[in-house]
JSON list of C-alpha atoms and ligand atoms in Angstrom, two decimals:
[
{"chain": "A", "resi": 1, "resn": "MET", "atom": "CA", "xyz": [2.76, 13.24, 5.45]},
{"chain": "A", "resi": 2, "resn": "VAL", "atom": "CA", "xyz": [1.00, 16.05, 3.61]},
{"chain": "A", "resi": 3, "resn": "LEU", "atom": "CA", "xyz": [-2.71, 15.98, 4.21]},
{"chain": "A", "resi": 4, "resn": "LEU", "atom": "CA", "xyz": [-4.72, 16.47, 1.05]},
{"chain": "A", "resi": 5, "resn": "ALA", "atom": "CA", "xyz": [-8.46, 16.60, 0.58]},
{"chain": "A", "resi": 6, "resn": "ASP", "atom": "CA", "xyz": [-9.67, 13.02, 0.60]},
{"chain": "A", "resi": 7, "resn": "HIS", "atom": "CA", "xyz": [-12.24, 13.35, -2.15]},
{"chain": "A", "resi": 8, "resn": "TYR", "atom": "CA", "xyz": [-12.52, 14.28, -5.83]},
{"chain": "A", "resi": 9, "resn": "PRO", "atom": "CA", "xyz": [-10.42, 15.74, -7.38]},
{"chain": "A", "resi": 10, "resn": "PHE", "atom": "CA", "xyz": [-7.78, 13.50, -5.84]},
{"chain": "A", "resi": 11, "resn": "GLU", "atom": "CA", "xyz": [-4.20, 14.77, -5.83]},
{"chain": "A", "resi": 12, "resn": "LEU", "atom": "CA", "xyz": [-0.83, 13.12, -6.11]},
{"chain": "A", "resi": 13, "resn": "GLN", "atom": "CA", "xyz": [0.47, 12.89, -2.55]},
{"chain": "A", "resi": 14, "resn": "PRO", "atom": "CA", "xyz": [4.17, 13.86, -2.56]},
{"chain": "A", "resi": 15, "resn": "LEU", "atom": "CA", "xyz": [6.78, 11.39, -1.36]},
{"chain": "A", "resi": 16, "resn": "PRO", "atom": "CA", "xyz": [7.62, 11.99, 2.32]},
{"chain": "A", "resi": 17, "resn": "TYR", "atom": "CA", "xyz": [11.36, 11.60, 1.53]},
{"chain": "A", "resi": 18, "resn": "ALA", "atom": "CA", "xyz": [13.73, 12.22, -1.40]},
{"chain": "A", "resi": 19, "resn": "TYR", "atom": "CA", "xyz": [13.60, 9.99, -4.47]},
{"chain": "A", "resi": 20, "resn": "ASP", "atom": "CA", "xyz": [17.05, 8.59, -3.70]},
{"chain": "A", "resi": 21, "resn": "ALA", "atom": "CA", "xyz": [16.42, 8.22, 0.04]},
{"chain": "A", "resi": 22, "resn": "LEU", "atom": "CA", "xyz": [15.74, 4.49, -0.07]},
{"chain": "A", "resi": 23, "resn": "GLU", "atom": "CA", "xyz": [18.93, 3.61, -1.95]},
{"chain": "A", "resi": 24, "resn": "PRO", "atom": "CA", "xyz": [20.37, 1.01, -2.14]},
{"chain": "A", "resi": 25, "resn": "TYR", "atom": "CA", "xyz": [17.20, -0.96, -1.37]},
{"chain": "A", "resi": 26, "resn": "ILE", "atom": "CA", "xyz": [15.01, 0.87, -3.86]},
{"chain": "A", "resi": 27, "resn": "ASP", "atom": "CA", "xyz": [16.72, 2.74, -6.67]},
{"chain": "A", "resi": 28, "resn": "THR", "atom": "CA", "xyz": [16.07, 6.36, -7.60]},
{"chain": "A", "resi": 29, "resn": "GLU", "atom": "CA", "xyz": [14.80, 5.67, -11.11]},
{"chain": "A", "resi": 30, "resn": "THR", "atom": "CA", "xyz": [12.26, 3.16, -9.85]},
{"chain": "A", "resi": 31, "resn": "MET", "atom": "CA", "xyz": [11.02, 5.69, -7.28]},
{"chain": "A", "resi": 32, "resn": "HIS", "atom": "CA", "xyz": [10.56, 8.38, -9.96]},
{"chain": "A", "resi": 33, "resn": "LEU", "atom": "CA", "xyz": [8.67, 6.05, -12.29]},
{"chain": "A", "resi": 34, "resn": "HIS", "atom": "CA", "xyz": [6.70, 4.33, -9.57]},
{"chain": "A", "resi": 35, "resn": "HIS", "atom": "CA", "xyz": [5.54, 7.47, -7.75]},
{"chain": "A", "resi": 36, "resn": "ASP", "atom": "CA", "xyz": [5.30, 10.07, -10.49]},
{"chain": "A", "resi": 37, "resn": "LYS", "atom": "CA", "xyz": [4.17, 7.89, -13.39]},
{"chain": "A", "resi": 38, "resn": "HIS", "atom": "CA", "xyz": [2.42, 4.82, -11.99]},
{"chain": "A", "resi": 39, "resn": "LEU", "atom": "CA", "xyz": [0.74, 6.44, -8.99]},
{"chain": "A", "resi": 40, "resn": "GLY", "atom": "CA", "xyz": [0.32, 9.69, -10.95]},
{"chain": "A", "resi": 41, "resn": "THR", "atom": "CA", "xyz": [-1.61, 7.81, -13.63]},
{"chain": "A", "resi": 42, "resn": "TYR", "atom": "CA", "xyz": [-3.89, 6.12, -11.10]},
{"chain": "A", "resi": 43, "resn": "VAL", "atom": "CA", "xyz": [-4.75, 9.54, -9.63]},
{"chain": "A", "resi": 44, "resn": "GLU", "atom": "CA", "xyz": [-5.38, 11.00, -13.08]},
{"chain": "A", "resi": 45, "resn": "ASN", "atom": "CA", "xyz": [-7.53, 8.07, -14.23]},
{"chain": "A", "resi": 46, "resn": "LEU", "atom": "CA", "xyz": [-9.54, 8.01, -11.00]},
{"chain": "A", "resi": 47, "resn": "ASN", "atom": "CA", "xyz": [-10.38, 11.70, -11.50]},
{"chain": "A", "resi": 48, "resn": "LYS", "atom": "CA", "xyz": [-11.27, 11.16, -15.17]},
{"chain": "A", "resi": 49, "resn": "THR", "atom": "CA", "xyz": [-13.50, 8.24, -14.18]},
{"chain": "A", "resi": 50, "resn": "LEU", "atom": "CA", "xyz": [-15.40, 10.30, -11.61]},
{"chain": "A", "resi": 51, "resn": "ALA", "atom": "CA", "xyz": [-15.50, 13.57, -13.58]},
{"chain": "A", "resi": 52, "resn": "ASN", "atom": "CA", "xyz": [-19.01, 13.05, -14.95]},
{"chain": "A", "resi": 53, "resn": "TYR", "atom": "CA", "xyz": [-20.41, 11.56, -11.72]},
{"chain": "A", "resi": 54, "resn": "PRO", "atom": "CA", "xyz": [-20.77, 14.57, -9.39]},
{"chain": "A", "resi": 55, "resn": "ARG", "atom": "CA", "xyz": [-22.72, 12.61, -6.80]},
{"chain": "A", "resi": 56, "resn": "PHE", "atom": "CA", "xyz": [-19.48, 10.89, -5.82]},
{"chain": "A", "resi": 57, "resn": "HIS", "atom": "CA", "xyz": [-17.38, 14.06, -5.65]},
{"chain": "A", "resi": 58, "resn": "ASP", "atom": "CA", "xyz": [-17.61, 14.31, -1.87]},
{"chain": "A", "resi": 59, "resn": "TRP", "atom": "CA", "xyz": [-16.99, 10.60, -1.29]},
{"chain": "A", "resi": 60, "resn": "SER", "atom": "CA", "xyz": [-13.67, 9.68, 0.33]},
{"chain": "A", "resi": 61, "resn": "LEU", "atom": "CA", "xyz": [-11.41, 7.09, -1.24]},
{"chain": "A", "resi": 62, "resn": "THR", "atom": "CA", "xyz": [-12.25, 4.50, 1.42]},
{"chain": "A", "resi": 63, "resn": "GLN", "atom": "CA", "xyz": [-15.97, 5.26, 1.02]},
{"chain": "A", "resi": 64, "resn": "LEU", "atom": "CA", "xyz": [-15.69, 4.56, -2.71]},
{"chain": "A", "resi": 65, "resn": "LEU", "atom": "CA", "xyz": [-13.65, 1.38, -2.19]},
{"chain": "A", "resi": 66, "resn": "THR", "atom": "CA", "xyz": [-15.86, -0.09, 0.52]},
{"chain": "A", "resi": 67, "resn": "ASN", "atom": "CA", "xyz": [-19.09, 0.63, -1.42]},
{"chain": "A", "resi": 68, "resn": "LEU", "atom": "CA", "xyz": [-18.18, -0.59, -4.89]},
{"chain": "A", "resi": 69, "resn": "GLY", "atom": "CA", "xyz": [-21.63, -2.17, -5.20]},
{"chain": "A", "resi": 70, "resn": "ARG", "atom": "CA", "xyz": [-23.15, 1.32, -5.15]},
{"chain": "A", "resi": 71, "resn": "ILE", "atom": "CA", "xyz": [-20.90, 2.61, -7.95]},
{"chain": "A", "resi": 72, "resn": "PRO", "atom": "CA", "xyz": [-22.59, 2.56, -11.39]},
{"chain": "A", "resi": 73, "resn": "ARG", "atom": "CA", "xyz": [-21.64, -0.44, -13.54]},
{"chain": "A", "resi": 74, "resn": "PRO", "atom": "CA", "xyz": [-19.90, 1.52, -16.31]},
{"chain": "A", "resi": 75, "resn": "ILE", "atom": "CA", "xyz": [-17.30, 2.93, -13.88]},
{"chain": "A", "resi": 76, "resn": "GLN", "atom": "CA", "xyz": [-17.18, 0.23, -11.19]},
{"chain": "A", "resi": 77, "resn": "THR", "atom": "CA", "xyz": [-14.06, -1.56, -12.45]},
{"chain": "A", "resi": 78, "resn": "ALA", "atom": "CA", "xyz": [-12.24, 1.71, -13.13]},
{"chain": "A", "resi": 79, "resn": "VAL", "atom": "CA", "xyz": [-12.97, 2.96, -9.59]},
{"chain": "A", "resi": 80, "resn": "ARG", "atom": "CA", "xyz": [-11.85, -0.38, -8.14]},
{"chain": "A", "resi": 81, "resn": "ASN", "atom": "CA", "xyz": [-8.58, -0.45, -10.10]},
{"chain": "A", "resi": 82, "resn": "ASN", "atom": "CA", "xyz": [-7.60, 3.22, -10.07]},
{"chain": "A", "resi": 83, "resn": "GLY", "atom": "CA", "xyz": [-9.03, 3.99, -6.63]},
{"chain": "A", "resi": 84, "resn": "GLY", "atom": "CA", "xyz": [-7.30, 0.91, -5.25]},
{"chain": "A", "resi": 85, "resn": "GLY", "atom": "CA", "xyz": [-4.11, 1.97, -7.03]},
{"chain": "A", "resi": 86, "resn": "VAL", "atom": "CA", "xyz": [-4.19, 5.36, -5.28]},
{"chain": "A", "resi": 87, "resn": "TYR", "atom": "CA", "xyz": [-5.09, 3.91, -1.88]},
{"chain": "A", "resi": 88, "resn": "ASN", "atom": "CA", "xyz": [-2.50, 1.11, -1.92]},
{"chain": "A", "resi": 89, "resn": "HIS", "atom": "CA", "xyz": [0.35, 3.27, -3.21]},
{"chain": "A", "resi": 90, "resn": "ASN", "atom": "CA", "xyz": [-0.26, 6.06, -0.70]},
{"chain": "A", "resi": 91, "resn": "LEU", "atom": "CA", "xyz": [0.04, 3.47, 2.07]},
{"chain": "A", "resi": 92, "resn": "TYR", "atom": "CA", "xyz": [3.10, 1.88, 0.45]},
{"chain": "A", "resi": 93, "resn": "PHE", "atom": "CA", "xyz": [5.07, 5.10, -0.01]},
{"chain": "A", "resi": 94, "resn": "SER", "atom": "CA", "xyz": [4.16, 6.54, 3.39]},
{"chain": "A", "resi": 95, "resn": "GLY", "atom": "CA", "xyz": [4.96, 3.17, 4.99]},
{"chain": "A", "resi": 96, "resn": "MET", "atom": "CA", "xyz": [8.66, 3.34, 4.03]},
{"chain": "A", "resi": 97, "resn": "THR", "atom": "CA", "xyz": [11.48, 5.45, 5.44]},
{"chain": "A", "resi": 98, "resn": "PRO", "atom": "CA", "xyz": [15.26, 5.83, 4.99]},
{"chain": "A", "resi": 99, "resn": "ASP", "atom": "CA", "xyz": [15.58, 5.67, 8.80]},
{"chain": "A", "resi": 100, "resn": "SER", "atom": "CA", "xyz": [13.94, 2.33, 9.44]},
{"chain": "A", "resi": 101, "resn": "THR", "atom": "CA", "xyz": [14.27, 0.90, 12.96]},
{"chain": "A", "resi": 102, "resn": "ARG", "atom": "CA", "xyz": [14.48, -2.50, 11.18]},
{"chain": "A", "resi": 103, "resn": "GLU", "atom": "CA", "xyz": [12.26, -4.04, 13.85]},
{"chain": "A", "resi": 104, "resn": "PRO", "atom": "CA", "xyz": [8.69, -3.39, 14.98]},
{"chain": "A", "resi": 105, "resn": "VAL", "atom": "CA", "xyz": [8.08, -0.90, 17.79]},
{"chain": "A", "resi": 106, "resn": "GLY", "atom": "CA", "xyz": [5.42, -0.23, 20.43]},
{"chain": "A", "resi": 107, "resn": "ALA", "atom": "CA", "xyz": [2.18, -2.14, 20.83]},
{"chain": "A", "resi": 108, "resn": "LEU", "atom": "CA", "xyz": [2.53, -3.55, 17.33]},
{"chain": "A", "resi": 109, "resn": "ALA", "atom": "CA", "xyz": [5.87, -5.14, 18.26]},
{"chain": "A", "resi": 110, "resn": "ASP", "atom": "CA", "xyz": [4.20, -6.88, 21.22]},
{"chain": "A", "resi": 111, "resn": "ALA", "atom": "CA", "xyz": [1.31, -8.05, 19.03]},
{"chain": "A", "resi": 112, "resn": "ILE", "atom": "CA", "xyz": [3.67, -9.44, 16.37]},
{"chain": "A", "resi": 113, "resn": "MET", "atom": "CA", "xyz": [5.68, -11.36, 19.00]},
{"chain": "A", "resi": 114, "resn": "GLN", "atom": "CA", "xyz": [2.50, -12.70, 20.59]},
{"chain": "A", "resi": 115, "resn": "GLN", "atom": "CA", "xyz": [0.71, -13.69, 17.41]},
{"chain": "A", "resi": 116, "resn": "PHE", "atom": "CA", "xyz": [3.60, -14.86, 15.21]},
{"chain": "A", "resi": 117, "resn": "GLY", "atom": "CA", "xyz": [6.10, -16.00, 17.84]},
{"chain": "A", "resi": 118, "resn": "SER", "atom": "CA", "xyz": [9.02, -13.92, 16.57]},
{"chain": "A", "resi": 119, "resn": "TYR", "atom": "CA", "xyz": [9.85, -11.14, 14.14]},
{"chain": "A", "resi": 120, "resn": "ASP", "atom": "CA", "xyz": [11.68, -13.65, 11.93]},
{"chain": "A", "resi": 121, "resn": "ILE", "atom": "CA", "xyz": [8.61, -15.87, 11.60]},
{"chain": "A", "resi": 122, "resn": "PHE", "atom": "CA", "xyz": [6.52, -12.80, 10.75]},
{"chain": "A", "resi": 123, "resn": "LYS", "atom": "CA", "xyz": [9.07, -11.78, 8.09]},
{"chain": "A", "resi": 124, "resn": "GLN", "atom": "CA", "xyz": [9.15, -15.24, 6.54]},
{"chain": "A", "resi": 125, "resn": "ARG", "atom": "CA", "xyz": [5.37, -15.34, 6.32]},
{"chain": "A", "resi": 126, "resn": "LEU", "atom": "CA", "xyz": [5.00, -11.87, 4.82]},
{"chain": "A", "resi": 127, "resn": "LYS", "atom": "CA", "xyz": [7.77, -12.68, 2.33]},
{"chain": "A", "resi": 128, "resn": "GLN", "atom": "CA", "xyz": [6.03, -15.93, 1.39]},
{"chain": "A", "resi": 129, "resn": "ALA", "atom": "CA", "xyz": [2.74, -14.06, 0.82]},
{"chain": "A", "resi": 130, "resn": "GLY", "atom": "CA", "xyz": [4.60, -11.72, -1.57]},
{"chain": "A", "resi": 131, "resn": "LEU", "atom": "CA", "xyz": [6.25, -14.62, -3.39]},
{"chain": "A", "resi": 132, "resn": "ASP", "atom": "CA", "xyz": [3.02, -16.61, -3.66]},
{"chain": "A", "resi": 133, "resn": "ARG", "atom": "CA", "xyz": [1.11, -13.73, -5.28]},
{"chain": "A", "resi": 134, "resn": "PHE", "atom": "CA", "xyz": [1.04, -14.88, -8.90]},
{"chain": "A", "resi": 135, "resn": "GLY", "atom": "CA", "xyz": [1.29, -11.93, -11.27]},
{"chain": "A", "resi": 136, "resn": "SER", "atom": "CA", "xyz": [0.65, -8.47, -9.87]},
{"chain": "A", "resi": 137, "resn": "GLY", "atom": "CA", "xyz": [-0.53, -7.58, -6.41]},
{"chain": "A", "resi": 138, "resn": "TRP", "atom": "CA", "xyz": [0.25, -6.80, -2.81]},
{"chain": "A", "resi": 139, "resn": "ALA", "atom": "CA", "xyz": [1.24, -8.53, 0.43]},
{"chain": "A", "resi": 140, "resn": "TRP", "atom": "CA", "xyz": [-0.19, -7.15, 3.67]},
{"chain": "A", "resi": 141, "resn": "LEU", "atom": "CA", "xyz": [-0.08, -7.24, 7.42]},
{"chain": "A", "resi": 142, "resn": "VAL", "atom": "CA", "xyz": [-3.61, -6.28, 8.40]},
{"chain": "A", "resi": 143, "resn": "SER", "atom": "CA", "xyz": [-5.47, -5.95, 11.66]},
{"chain": "A", "resi": 144, "resn": "ASP", "atom": "CA", "xyz": [-9.07, -6.04, 12.81]},
{"chain": "A", "resi": 145, "resn": "GLY", "atom": "CA", "xyz": [-10.61, -3.76, 15.44]},
{"chain": "A", "resi": 146, "resn": "ALA", "atom": "CA", "xyz": [-9.66, -6.21, 18.18]},
{"chain": "A", "resi": 147, "resn": "GLY", "atom": "CA", "xyz": [-5.97, -6.08, 17.31]},
{"chain": "A", "resi": 148, "resn": "LYS", "atom": "CA", "xyz": [-5.88, -9.51, 15.67]},
{"chain": "A", "resi": 149, "resn": "LEU", "atom": "CA", "xyz": [-3.16, -9.54, 13.02]},
{"chain": "A", "resi": 150, "resn": "GLN", "atom": "CA", "xyz": [-3.26, -11.45, 9.77]},
{"chain": "A", "resi": 151, "resn": "ILE", "atom": "CA", "xyz": [-1.03, -11.78, 6.70]},
{"chain": "A", "resi": 152, "resn": "LEU", "atom": "CA", "xyz": [-2.75, -11.85, 3.34]},
{"chain": "A", "resi": 153, "resn": "SER", "atom": "CA", "xyz": [-2.27, -10.84, -0.26]},
{"chain": "A", "resi": 154, "resn": "THR", "atom": "CA", "xyz": [-4.51, -9.14, -2.80]},
{"chain": "A", "resi": 155, "resn": "PRO", "atom": "CA", "xyz": [-4.39, -9.33, -6.61]},
{"chain": "A", "resi": 156, "resn": "ASN", "atom": "CA", "xyz": [-4.10, -6.33, -8.96]},
{"chain": "A", "resi": 157, "resn": "GLN", "atom": "CA", "xyz": [-5.04, -3.16, -7.08]},
{"chain": "A", "resi": 158, "resn": "ASP", "atom": "CA", "xyz": [-7.54, -4.76, -4.72]},
{"chain": "A", "resi": 159, "resn": "VAL", "atom": "CA", "xyz": [-7.51, -3.38, -1.18]},
{"chain": "A", "resi": 160, "resn": "PRO", "atom": "CA", "xyz": [-7.72, -5.33, 2.11]},
{"chain": "A", "resi": 161, "resn": "LEU", "atom": "CA", "xyz": [-10.57, -3.13, 3.42]},
{"chain": "A", "resi": 162, "resn": "PRO", "atom": "CA", "xyz": [-12.52, -3.40, 5.65]},
{"chain": "A", "resi": 163, "resn": "LEU", "atom": "CA", "xyz": [-9.52, -4.87, 7.50]},
{"chain": "A", "resi": 164, "resn": "CYS", "atom": "CA", "xyz": [-6.97, -2.19, 8.48]},
{"chain": "A", "resi": 165, "resn": "PRO", "atom": "CA", "xyz": [-3.75, -2.13, 6.47]},
{"chain": "A", "resi": 166, "resn": "ILE", "atom": "CA", "xyz": [-0.71, -2.00, 8.78]},
{"chain": "A", "resi": 167, "resn": "VAL", "atom": "CA", "xyz": [2.29, -2.98, 6.60]},
{"chain": "A", "resi": 168, "resn": "VAL", "atom": "CA", "xyz": [2.13, -3.20, 2.83]},
{"chain": "A", "resi": 169, "resn": "MET", "atom": "CA", "xyz": [4.52, -4.54, 0.21]},
{"chain": "A", "resi": 170, "resn": "ASP", "atom": "CA", "xyz": [4.03, -3.82, -3.50]},
{"chain": "A", "resi": 171, "resn": "VAL", "atom": "CA", "xyz": [4.93, -6.91, -5.53]},
{"chain": "A", "resi": 172, "resn": "TRP", "atom": "CA", "xyz": [4.00, -5.59, -8.96]},
{"chain": "A", "resi": 173, "resn": "GLU", "atom": "CA", "xyz": [7.02, -5.93, -11.26]},
{"chain": "A", "resi": 174, "resn": "HIS", "atom": "CA", "xyz": [7.10, -2.13, -11.68]},
{"chain": "A", "resi": 175, "resn": "ALA", "atom": "CA", "xyz": [8.10, -1.92, -7.99]},
{"chain": "A", "resi": 176, "resn": "TYR", "atom": "CA", "xyz": [11.38, -3.79, -8.51]},
{"chain": "A", "resi": 177, "resn": "TYR", "atom": "CA", "xyz": [12.09, -4.84, -12.10]},
{"chain": "A", "resi": 178, "resn": "LEU", "atom": "CA", "xyz": [14.65, -2.14, -13.05]},
{"chain": "A", "resi": 179, "resn": "LYS", "atom": "CA", "xyz": [16.97, -3.08, -10.20]},
{"chain": "A", "resi": 180, "resn": "TYR", "atom": "CA", "xyz": [16.07, -6.66, -9.34]},
{"chain": "A", "resi": 181, "resn": "HIS", "atom": "CA", "xyz": [14.83, -7.92, -12.72]},
{"chain": "A", "resi": 182, "resn": "ASN", "atom": "CA", "xyz": [12.94, -11.19, -12.19]},
{"chain": "A", "resi": 183, "resn": "LEU", "atom": "CA", "xyz": [14.27, -11.68, -8.64]},
{"chain": "A", "resi": 184, "resn": "ARG", "atom": "CA", "xyz": [11.25, -10.73, -6.56]},
{"chain": "A", "resi": 185, "resn": "ALA", "atom": "CA", "xyz": [12.69, -12.51, -3.49]},
{"chain": "A", "resi": 186, "resn": "ASN", "atom": "CA", "xyz": [15.77, -10.23, -3.45]},
{"chain": "A", "resi": 187, "resn": "TYR", "atom": "CA", "xyz": [13.59, -7.12, -3.67]},
{"chain": "A", "resi": 188, "resn": "ILE", "atom": "CA", "xyz": [11.47, -8.40, -0.78]},
{"chain": "A", "resi": 189, "resn": "ASP", "atom": "CA", "xyz": [14.52, -9.15, 1.39]},
{"chain": "A", "resi": 190, "resn": "ASN", "atom": "CA", "xyz": [15.82, -5.62, 0.87]},
{"chain": "A", "resi": 191, "resn": "TRP", "atom": "CA", "xyz": [12.42, -3.98, 1.16]},
{"chain": "A", "resi": 192, "resn": "PHE", "atom": "CA", "xyz": [12.20, -5.15, 4.80]},
{"chain": "A", "resi": 193, "resn": "ASN", "atom": "CA", "xyz": [14.97, -2.59, 5.53]},
{"chain": "A", "resi": 194, "resn": "THR", "atom": "CA", "xyz": [12.67, 0.27, 4.53]},
{"chain": "A", "resi": 195, "resn": "ILE", "atom": "CA", "xyz": [9.62, -0.37, 6.73]},
{"chain": "A", "resi": 196, "resn": "ASN", "atom": "CA", "xyz": [8.51, 2.64, 8.75]},
{"chain": "A", "resi": 197, "resn": "TRP", "atom": "CA", "xyz": [7.63, 0.82, 11.99]},
{"chain": "A", "resi": 198, "resn": "PRO", "atom": "CA", "xyz": [6.43, 3.88, 13.95]},
{"chain": "A", "resi": 199, "resn": "VAL", "atom": "CA", "xyz": [3.93, 4.57, 11.14]},
{"chain": "A", "resi": 200, "resn": "ALA", "atom": "CA", "xyz": [2.87, 0.90, 11.15]},
{"chain": "A", "resi": 201, "resn": "ASN", "atom": "CA", "xyz": [2.39, 1.11, 14.92]},
{"chain": "A", "resi": 202, "resn": "GLU", "atom": "CA", "xyz": [0.22, 4.25, 14.53]},
{"chain": "A", "resi": 203, "resn": "ARG", "atom": "CA", "xyz": [-1.93, 2.45, 11.98]},
{"chain": "A", "resi": 204, "resn": "TYR", "atom": "CA", "xyz": [-2.26, -0.51, 14.34]},
{"chain": "A", "resi": 205, "resn": "LEU", "atom": "CA", "xyz": [-3.28, 1.70, 17.27]},
{"chain": "A", "resi": 206, "resn": "SER", "atom": "CA", "xyz": [-5.77, 3.70, 15.22]},
{"chain": "A", "resi": 207, "resn": "CYS", "atom": "CA", "xyz": [-7.47, 0.44, 14.15]},
{"chain": "A", "resi": 208, "resn": "LEU", "atom": "CA", "xyz": [-8.07, -0.73, 17.72]},
{"chain": "A", "resi": 209, "resn": "GLY", "atom": "CA", "xyz": [-11.65, -0.37, 18.88]},
{"chain": "A", "resi": 210, "resn": "GLY", "atom": "CA", "xyz": [-12.97, -0.40, 15.33]},
{"chain": "A", "resi": 211, "resn": "PRO", "atom": "CA", "xyz": [-11.51, 0.40, 11.95]},
{"chain": "A", "resi": 212, "resn": "ARG", "atom": "CA", "xyz": [-11.07, 4.08, 11.26]},
{"chain": "A", "resi": 213, "resn": "PHE", "atom": "CA", "xyz": [-9.85, 4.00, 7.72]},
{"chain": "A", "resi": 214, "resn": "TYR", "atom": "CA", "xyz": [-7.01, 6.10, 6.49]},
{"chain": "A", "resi": 215, "resn": "SER", "atom": "CA", "xyz": [-5.51, 6.69, 3.10]},
{"chain": "B", "resi": 301, "resn": "MN", "atom": "MN1", "xyz": [3.11, -0.08, -7.60]}
]
């Protein structure tokens, strides 16, 4: 992953693989539109929103998103939506790989077995969270500082902070509609083949002992 300055002006983080790398699970055209246009627009709008508020120019993305109450009213919703859009998509794109191990690895694998019983049960529950999200949003595997895992979903571009995001599935229609049309369940089934489990395990380990947020 390319490390960019985590404060204003935010930059579009490049994909860590080629646009066609996740075929056939995620098609090339969707990746172009999703990364360049959708994420690109969130980055652009977040910067526009903050342009006239220099006191936030050295705030990190997680600082902004975990202190929304301190953001002035006129830009609070825009920071929440566009900042969340940047945060969630960076995690989503960096959480996928064309070389998925298809099953969890490391300490996270042990935690999933312990807390869910089996990988299949975990998969079913994460899939259900994605299906149950009415409209647009996200399904997550999150962790707290003690390593306790939880599956949840967030609407729109809301983030799961202050819980640590470990695995994240985008269930906005723009993530799947070109290839899967209305069949969100088929997209979800295929998306499981793209999870970057070593990255998920790193996120899990870095959350232990207290959340150290990453974007
Ligand atoms: Mn998206």
